[in-house]
Short mmCIF file of C-alpha atoms in Angstrom, two decimals:
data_model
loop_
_atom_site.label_atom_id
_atom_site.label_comp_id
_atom_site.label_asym_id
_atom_site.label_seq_id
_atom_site.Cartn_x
_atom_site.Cartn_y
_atom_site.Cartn_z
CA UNK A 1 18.27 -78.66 55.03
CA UNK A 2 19.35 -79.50 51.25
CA UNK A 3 18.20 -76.82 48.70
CA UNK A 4 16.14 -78.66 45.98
CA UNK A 5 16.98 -77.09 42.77
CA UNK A 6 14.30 -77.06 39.90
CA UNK A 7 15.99 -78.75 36.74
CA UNK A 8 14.16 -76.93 34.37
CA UNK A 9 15.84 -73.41 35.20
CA UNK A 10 19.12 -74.88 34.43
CA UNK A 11 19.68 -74.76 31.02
CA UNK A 12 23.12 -76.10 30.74
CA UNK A 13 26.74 -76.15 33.13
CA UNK A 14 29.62 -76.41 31.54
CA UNK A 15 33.17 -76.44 32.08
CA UNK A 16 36.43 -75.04 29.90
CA UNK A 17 39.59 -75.76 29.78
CA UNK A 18 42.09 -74.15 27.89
CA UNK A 19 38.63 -73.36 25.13
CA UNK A 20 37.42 -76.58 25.08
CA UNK A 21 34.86 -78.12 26.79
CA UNK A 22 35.65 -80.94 29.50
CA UNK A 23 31.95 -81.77 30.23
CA UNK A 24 28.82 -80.99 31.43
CA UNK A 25 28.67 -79.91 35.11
CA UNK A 26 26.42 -80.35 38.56
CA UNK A 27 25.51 -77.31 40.15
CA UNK A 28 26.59 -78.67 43.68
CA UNK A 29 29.81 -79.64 41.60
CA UNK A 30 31.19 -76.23 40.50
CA UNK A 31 33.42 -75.42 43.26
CA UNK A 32 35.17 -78.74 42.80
CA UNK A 33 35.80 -77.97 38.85
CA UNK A 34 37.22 -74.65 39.57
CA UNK A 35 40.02 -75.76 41.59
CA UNK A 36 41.43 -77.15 38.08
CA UNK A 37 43.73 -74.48 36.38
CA UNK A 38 42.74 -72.97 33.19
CA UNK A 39 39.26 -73.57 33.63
CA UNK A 40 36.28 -71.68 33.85
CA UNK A 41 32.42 -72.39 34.21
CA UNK A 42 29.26 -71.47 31.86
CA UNK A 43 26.17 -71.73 32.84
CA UNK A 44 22.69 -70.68 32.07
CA UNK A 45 19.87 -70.17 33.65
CA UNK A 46 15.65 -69.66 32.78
CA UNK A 47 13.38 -67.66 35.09
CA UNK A 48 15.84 -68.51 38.21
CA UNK A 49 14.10 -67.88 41.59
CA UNK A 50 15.92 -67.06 44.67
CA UNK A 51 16.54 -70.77 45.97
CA UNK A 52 18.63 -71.45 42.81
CA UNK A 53 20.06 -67.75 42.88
CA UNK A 54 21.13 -68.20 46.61
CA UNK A 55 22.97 -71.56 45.27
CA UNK A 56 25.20 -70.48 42.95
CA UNK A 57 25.94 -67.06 44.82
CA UNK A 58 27.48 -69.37 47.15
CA UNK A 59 29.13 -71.88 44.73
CA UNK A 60 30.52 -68.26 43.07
CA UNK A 61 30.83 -65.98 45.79
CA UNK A 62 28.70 -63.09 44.22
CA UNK A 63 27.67 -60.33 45.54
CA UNK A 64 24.56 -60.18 48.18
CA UNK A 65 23.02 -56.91 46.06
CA UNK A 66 24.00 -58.81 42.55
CA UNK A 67 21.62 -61.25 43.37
CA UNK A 68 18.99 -59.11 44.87
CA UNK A 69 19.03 -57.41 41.66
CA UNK A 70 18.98 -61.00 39.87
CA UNK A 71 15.88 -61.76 42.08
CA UNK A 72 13.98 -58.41 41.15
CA UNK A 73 13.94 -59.28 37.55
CA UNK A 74 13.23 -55.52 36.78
CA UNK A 75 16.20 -53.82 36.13
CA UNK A 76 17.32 -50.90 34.13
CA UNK A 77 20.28 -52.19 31.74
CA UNK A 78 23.56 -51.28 33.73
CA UNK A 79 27.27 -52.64 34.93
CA UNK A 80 28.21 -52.87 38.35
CA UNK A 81 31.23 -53.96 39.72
CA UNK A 82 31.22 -56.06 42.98
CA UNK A 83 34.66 -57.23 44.27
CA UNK A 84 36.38 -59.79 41.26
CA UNK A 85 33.20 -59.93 39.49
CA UNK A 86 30.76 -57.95 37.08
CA UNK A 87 26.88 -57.91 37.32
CA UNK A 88 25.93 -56.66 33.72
CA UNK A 89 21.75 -56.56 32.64
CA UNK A 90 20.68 -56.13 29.46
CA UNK A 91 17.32 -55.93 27.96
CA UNK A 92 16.63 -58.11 25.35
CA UNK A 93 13.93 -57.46 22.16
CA UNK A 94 11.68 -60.05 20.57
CA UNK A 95 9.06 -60.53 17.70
CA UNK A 96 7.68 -63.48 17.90
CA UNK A 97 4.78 -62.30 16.30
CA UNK A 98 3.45 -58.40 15.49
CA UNK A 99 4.52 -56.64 18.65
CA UNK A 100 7.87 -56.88 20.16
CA UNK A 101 8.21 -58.10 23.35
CA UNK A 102 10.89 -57.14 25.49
CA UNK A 103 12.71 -59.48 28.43
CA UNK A 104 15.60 -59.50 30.35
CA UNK A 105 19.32 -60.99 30.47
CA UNK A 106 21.67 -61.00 33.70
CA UNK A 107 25.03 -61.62 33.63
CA UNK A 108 27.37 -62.55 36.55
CA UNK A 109 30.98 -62.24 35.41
CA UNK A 110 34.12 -63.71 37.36
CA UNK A 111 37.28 -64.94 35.90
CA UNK A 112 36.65 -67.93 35.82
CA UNK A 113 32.95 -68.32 35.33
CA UNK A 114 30.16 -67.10 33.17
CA UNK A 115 26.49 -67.07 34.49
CA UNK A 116 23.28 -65.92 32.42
CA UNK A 117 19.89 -65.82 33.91
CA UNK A 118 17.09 -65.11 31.03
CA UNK A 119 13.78 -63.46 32.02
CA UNK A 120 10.87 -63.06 30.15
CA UNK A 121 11.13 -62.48 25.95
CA UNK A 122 14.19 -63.64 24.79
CA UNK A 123 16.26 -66.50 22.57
CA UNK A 124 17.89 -69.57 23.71
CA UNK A 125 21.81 -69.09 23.68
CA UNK A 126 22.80 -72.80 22.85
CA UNK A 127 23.60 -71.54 19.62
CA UNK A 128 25.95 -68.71 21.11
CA UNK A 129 27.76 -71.11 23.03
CA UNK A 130 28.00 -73.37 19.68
CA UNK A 131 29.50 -70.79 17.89
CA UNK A 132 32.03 -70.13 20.72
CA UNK A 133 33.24 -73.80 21.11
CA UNK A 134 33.92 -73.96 17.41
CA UNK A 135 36.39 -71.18 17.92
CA UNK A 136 38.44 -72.41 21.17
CA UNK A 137 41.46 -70.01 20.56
CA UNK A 138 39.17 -67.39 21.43
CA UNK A 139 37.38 -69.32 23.96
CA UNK A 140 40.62 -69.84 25.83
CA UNK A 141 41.03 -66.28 26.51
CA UNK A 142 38.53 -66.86 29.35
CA UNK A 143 34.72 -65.82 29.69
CA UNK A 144 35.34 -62.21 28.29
CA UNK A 145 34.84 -63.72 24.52
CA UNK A 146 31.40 -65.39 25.53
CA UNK A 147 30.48 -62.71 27.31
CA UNK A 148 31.23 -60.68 23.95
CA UNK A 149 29.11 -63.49 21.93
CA UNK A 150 25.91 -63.14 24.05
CA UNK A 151 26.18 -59.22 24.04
CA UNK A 152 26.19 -59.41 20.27
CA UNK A 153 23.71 -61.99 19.31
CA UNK A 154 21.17 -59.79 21.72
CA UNK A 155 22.19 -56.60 19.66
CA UNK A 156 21.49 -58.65 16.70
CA UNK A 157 18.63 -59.62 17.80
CA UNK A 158 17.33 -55.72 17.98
CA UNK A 159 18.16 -55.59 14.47
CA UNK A 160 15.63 -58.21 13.60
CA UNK A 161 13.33 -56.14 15.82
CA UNK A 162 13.77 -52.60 13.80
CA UNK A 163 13.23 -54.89 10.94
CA UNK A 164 9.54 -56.00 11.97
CA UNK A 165 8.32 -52.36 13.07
CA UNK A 166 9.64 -50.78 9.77
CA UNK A 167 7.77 -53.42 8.22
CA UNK A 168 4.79 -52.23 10.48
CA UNK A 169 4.72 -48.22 9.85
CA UNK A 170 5.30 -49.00 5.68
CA UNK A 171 2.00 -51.06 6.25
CA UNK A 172 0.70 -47.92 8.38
CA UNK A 173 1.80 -45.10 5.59
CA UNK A 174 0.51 -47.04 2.48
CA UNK A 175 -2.47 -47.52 4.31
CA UNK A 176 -2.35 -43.03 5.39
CA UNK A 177 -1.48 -42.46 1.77
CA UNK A 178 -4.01 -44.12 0.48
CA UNK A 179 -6.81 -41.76 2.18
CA UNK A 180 -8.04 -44.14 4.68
CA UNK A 181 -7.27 -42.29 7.72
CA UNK A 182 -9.03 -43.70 10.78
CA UNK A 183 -9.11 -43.77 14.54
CA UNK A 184 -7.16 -47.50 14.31
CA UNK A 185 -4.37 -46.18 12.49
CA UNK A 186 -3.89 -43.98 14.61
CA UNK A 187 -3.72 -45.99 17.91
CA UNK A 188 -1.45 -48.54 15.84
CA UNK A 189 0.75 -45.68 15.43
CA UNK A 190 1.10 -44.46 18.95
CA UNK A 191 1.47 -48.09 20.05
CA UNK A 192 4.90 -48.47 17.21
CA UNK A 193 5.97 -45.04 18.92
CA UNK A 194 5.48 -46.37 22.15
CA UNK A 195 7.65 -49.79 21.07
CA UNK A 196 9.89 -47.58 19.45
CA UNK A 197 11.01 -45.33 23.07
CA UNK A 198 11.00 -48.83 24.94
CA UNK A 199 13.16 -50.26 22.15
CA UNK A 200 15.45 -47.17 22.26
CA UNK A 201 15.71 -47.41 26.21
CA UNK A 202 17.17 -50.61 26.00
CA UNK A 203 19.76 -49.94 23.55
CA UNK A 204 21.12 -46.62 24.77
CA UNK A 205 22.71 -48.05 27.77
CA UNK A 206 24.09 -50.78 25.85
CA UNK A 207 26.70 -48.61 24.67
CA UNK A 208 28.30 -46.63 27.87
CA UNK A 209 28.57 -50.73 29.20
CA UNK A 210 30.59 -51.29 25.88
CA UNK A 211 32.70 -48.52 26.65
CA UNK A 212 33.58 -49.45 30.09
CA UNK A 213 34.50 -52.74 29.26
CA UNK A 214 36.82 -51.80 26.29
CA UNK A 215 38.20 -49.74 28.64
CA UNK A 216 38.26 -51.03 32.48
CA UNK A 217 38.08 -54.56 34.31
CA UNK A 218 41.88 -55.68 33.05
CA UNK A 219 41.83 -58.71 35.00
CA UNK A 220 38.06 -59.52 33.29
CA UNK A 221 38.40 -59.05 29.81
CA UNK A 222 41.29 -60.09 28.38
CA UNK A 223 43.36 -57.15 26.17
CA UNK A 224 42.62 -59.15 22.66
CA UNK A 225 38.81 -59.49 23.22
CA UNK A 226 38.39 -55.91 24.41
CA UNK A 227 38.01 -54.75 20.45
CA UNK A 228 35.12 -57.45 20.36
CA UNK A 229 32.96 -54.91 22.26
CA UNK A 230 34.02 -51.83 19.81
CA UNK A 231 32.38 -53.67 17.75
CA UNK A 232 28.73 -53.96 19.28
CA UNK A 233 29.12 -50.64 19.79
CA UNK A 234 29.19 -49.68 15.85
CA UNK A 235 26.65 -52.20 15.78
CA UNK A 236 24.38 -49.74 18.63
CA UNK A 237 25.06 -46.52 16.63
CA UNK A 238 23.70 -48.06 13.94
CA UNK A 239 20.46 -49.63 15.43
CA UNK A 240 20.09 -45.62 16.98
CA UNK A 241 20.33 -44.51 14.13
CA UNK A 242 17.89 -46.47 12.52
CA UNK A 243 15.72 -46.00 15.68
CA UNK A 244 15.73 -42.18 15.09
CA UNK A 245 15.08 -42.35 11.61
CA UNK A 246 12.08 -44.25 12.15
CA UNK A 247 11.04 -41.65 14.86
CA UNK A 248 10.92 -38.73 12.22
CA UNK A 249 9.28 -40.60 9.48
CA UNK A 250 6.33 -41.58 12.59
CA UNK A 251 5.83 -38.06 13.69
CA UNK A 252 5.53 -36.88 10.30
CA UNK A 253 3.58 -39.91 9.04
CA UNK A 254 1.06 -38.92 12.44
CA UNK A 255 0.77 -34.78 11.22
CA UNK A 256 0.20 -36.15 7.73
CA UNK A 257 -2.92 -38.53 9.35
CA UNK A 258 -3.99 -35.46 10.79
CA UNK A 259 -3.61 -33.01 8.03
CA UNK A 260 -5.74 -35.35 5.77
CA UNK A 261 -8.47 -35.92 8.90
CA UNK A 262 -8.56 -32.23 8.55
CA UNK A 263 -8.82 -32.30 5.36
CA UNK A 264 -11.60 -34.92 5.13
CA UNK A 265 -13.50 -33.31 8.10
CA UNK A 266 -13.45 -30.00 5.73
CA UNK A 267 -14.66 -31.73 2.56
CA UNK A 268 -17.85 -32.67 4.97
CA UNK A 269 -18.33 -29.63 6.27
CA UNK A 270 -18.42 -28.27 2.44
CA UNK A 271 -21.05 -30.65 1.30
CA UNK A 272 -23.17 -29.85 4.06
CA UNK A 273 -22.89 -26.06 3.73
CA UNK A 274 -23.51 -26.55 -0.06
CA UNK A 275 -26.67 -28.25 0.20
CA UNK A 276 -28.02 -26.14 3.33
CA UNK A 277 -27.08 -23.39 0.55
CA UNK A 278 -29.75 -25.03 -2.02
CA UNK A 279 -32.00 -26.19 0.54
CA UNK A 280 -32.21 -22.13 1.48
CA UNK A 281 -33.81 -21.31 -1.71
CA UNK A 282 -37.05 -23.45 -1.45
CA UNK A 283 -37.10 -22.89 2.35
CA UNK A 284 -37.19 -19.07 1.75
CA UNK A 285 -39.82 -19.00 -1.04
CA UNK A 286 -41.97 -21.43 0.87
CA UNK A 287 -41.75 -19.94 4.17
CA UNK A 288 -42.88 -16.39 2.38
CA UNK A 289 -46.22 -18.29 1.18
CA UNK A 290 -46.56 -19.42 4.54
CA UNK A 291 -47.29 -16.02 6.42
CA UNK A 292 -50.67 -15.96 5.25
CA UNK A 293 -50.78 -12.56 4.13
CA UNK A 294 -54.66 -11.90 3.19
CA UNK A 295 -54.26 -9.89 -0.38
CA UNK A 296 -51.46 -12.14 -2.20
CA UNK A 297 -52.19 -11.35 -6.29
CA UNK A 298 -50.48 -14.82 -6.90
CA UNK A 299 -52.86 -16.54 -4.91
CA UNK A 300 -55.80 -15.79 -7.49
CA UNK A 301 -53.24 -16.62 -10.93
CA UNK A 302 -53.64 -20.17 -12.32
CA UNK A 303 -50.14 -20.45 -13.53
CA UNK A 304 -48.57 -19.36 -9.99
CA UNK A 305 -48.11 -22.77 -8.19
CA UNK A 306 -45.96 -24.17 -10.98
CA UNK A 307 -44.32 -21.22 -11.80
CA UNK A 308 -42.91 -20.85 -7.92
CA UNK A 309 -42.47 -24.57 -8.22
CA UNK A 310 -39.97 -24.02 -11.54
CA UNK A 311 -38.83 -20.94 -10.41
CA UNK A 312 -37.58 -22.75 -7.10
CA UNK A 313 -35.86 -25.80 -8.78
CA UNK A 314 -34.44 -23.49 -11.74
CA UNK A 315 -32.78 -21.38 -9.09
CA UNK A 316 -31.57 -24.20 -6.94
CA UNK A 317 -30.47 -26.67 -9.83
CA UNK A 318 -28.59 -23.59 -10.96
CA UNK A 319 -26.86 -23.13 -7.34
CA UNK A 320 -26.49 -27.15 -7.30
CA UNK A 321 -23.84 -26.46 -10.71
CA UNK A 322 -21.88 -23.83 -9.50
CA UNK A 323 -21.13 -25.20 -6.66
CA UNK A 324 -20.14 -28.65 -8.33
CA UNK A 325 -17.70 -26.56 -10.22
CA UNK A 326 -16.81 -25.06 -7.36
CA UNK A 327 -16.06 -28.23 -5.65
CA UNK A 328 -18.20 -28.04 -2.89
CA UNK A 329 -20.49 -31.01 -3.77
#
């Protein structure tokens, strides 16, 4: 029974020879091209599912637990080698809008062939590949230098991401430093930290795959492009860098929410003592009147009522003062 393979997860197939591109290719076709010398395959793939997977495992010969993996979809990013051929996943970092959202990029590497299954968040690599055919000396190497190219346009990509939540937390302090602490900022802040660790979790790997292919898989990567991947892993150090950075100015921007919650709750808690201070005064004087003691020689003056009355709001308009001074009220 013939396999019916859903167009729409094949983004493009196609062939190189010597760097430059001799055309478009059929899945059911790639064997056939890479009985030519010099040549190599490309191709890319969108939310693959097994029937399409199973296809080009047999068209490439990869590995049965390289494309169990591929199938999962929910890998941790890693590089296994299987045979002649490399299974590399990375995990890619979006913003399309506030939030970044995080997806997934497999990579089968051969000699001669290339293969890139995208999952969830992440960019189109047309213009990867442009970039690559514009520079066929390096193409010609073999699938090393593209493999280079889509490793560093995803790194780039996290750089774009580190952008957007720096962008988020300034919005977050201004909004701490301006006294208006509240229960949102806070959960807006747990939720950057929380992008922040996932964000970090994805890049940390990147770099132990960089070194392994600077420094292994000779008959992969050829000797010229192995520098390429020195290079995304400056690139790495730097994004860490900026990741950690970010991490200390977020626990201290959360202890200075919480000092000045304190420090609000306090202010509260000073007002209401202050006026339960003033509000003692008349409830003493009137609660004395009130225990209807039989022989009281105010009871029989004229001027008493008013004089307890201004004696009471003297007395508490005084307490009222001081502890405006004071800062209480």
């Amino acid at each position: 029974m013939t396999e019916v393979i859903d167009k729409n997860m094949v983004m493009r197939c196609v062939a190189y020879q010597k760097g430059m591109g001799i055309g478009d290719v059929t899945i059911e076709d790639i064997s056939e091209v890479l009985l030519k010398d010099d040549t190599f395959i490309w191709l890319g793939l969108r939310e693959a599912d097994a029937e399409i997977l199973r296809k080009i495992q047999q068209e490439f010969g990869l590995h049965d637990l390289a494309i169990e993996d591929a199938c999962a979809a929910h890998q941790r990013p890693k590089i296994e080698e299987y045979g002649d051929s490399l299974f590399i996943v990375l995990h890619t970092a979006e913003l399309p809008g506030k939030n970044v959202e995080f997806g997934e990029t497999h990579i089968f590497m051969g000699p001669r062939f290339l293969v890139t299954v995208r999952h969830g968040a992440s960019q189109s690599l047309s213009k990867v590949r442009e970039r690559c055919q514009a520079m066929p000396h390096q193409l010609s190497k073999g699938p090393g230098f593209a493999l280079y190219s889509i490793m560093d346009f995803i790194v780039d990509n996290y750089m774009v991401a580190i952008a957007g939540l720096q962008d988020r937390f300034d919005v977050l302090e201004s909004a701490i430093f301006q006294y208006r602490p509240s229960r949102q900022t806070m959960e807006d802040l747990y939720e950057l930290k929380r992008e922040l660790l996932l964000l970090e979790g994805a890049i940390n790997p990147v770099i132990d795959i960089c070194n392994e292919l600077m420094r292994f898989h000779n008959g992969l990567i050829h000797k010229e492009v192995r520098v390429y991947f020195r290079d995304i892993s400056d690139h790495i150090k730097r994004v860490d860098q900026a990741i950690h950075g970010m991490r200390e100015m977020l626990l201290a921007a959360m202890q200075v929410h919480l000092t000045f919650e304190t420090v609000r709750q306090n202010e509260v808690v000073k007002r209401l003592a202050g006026w339960g201070a003033i509000l003692a005064i008349p409830t003493m004087v009137f609660s004395w009147y009130g225990m209807n003691f039989r022989h009281m020689p105010e009871l029989d003056w004229p001027y008493s009522y008013p004089l307890v009355v201004g004696g009471v709001a003297l007395c508490s308009l005084a307490l009222y003062l001081r502890l405006k001074r004071a800062g209480w009220l």
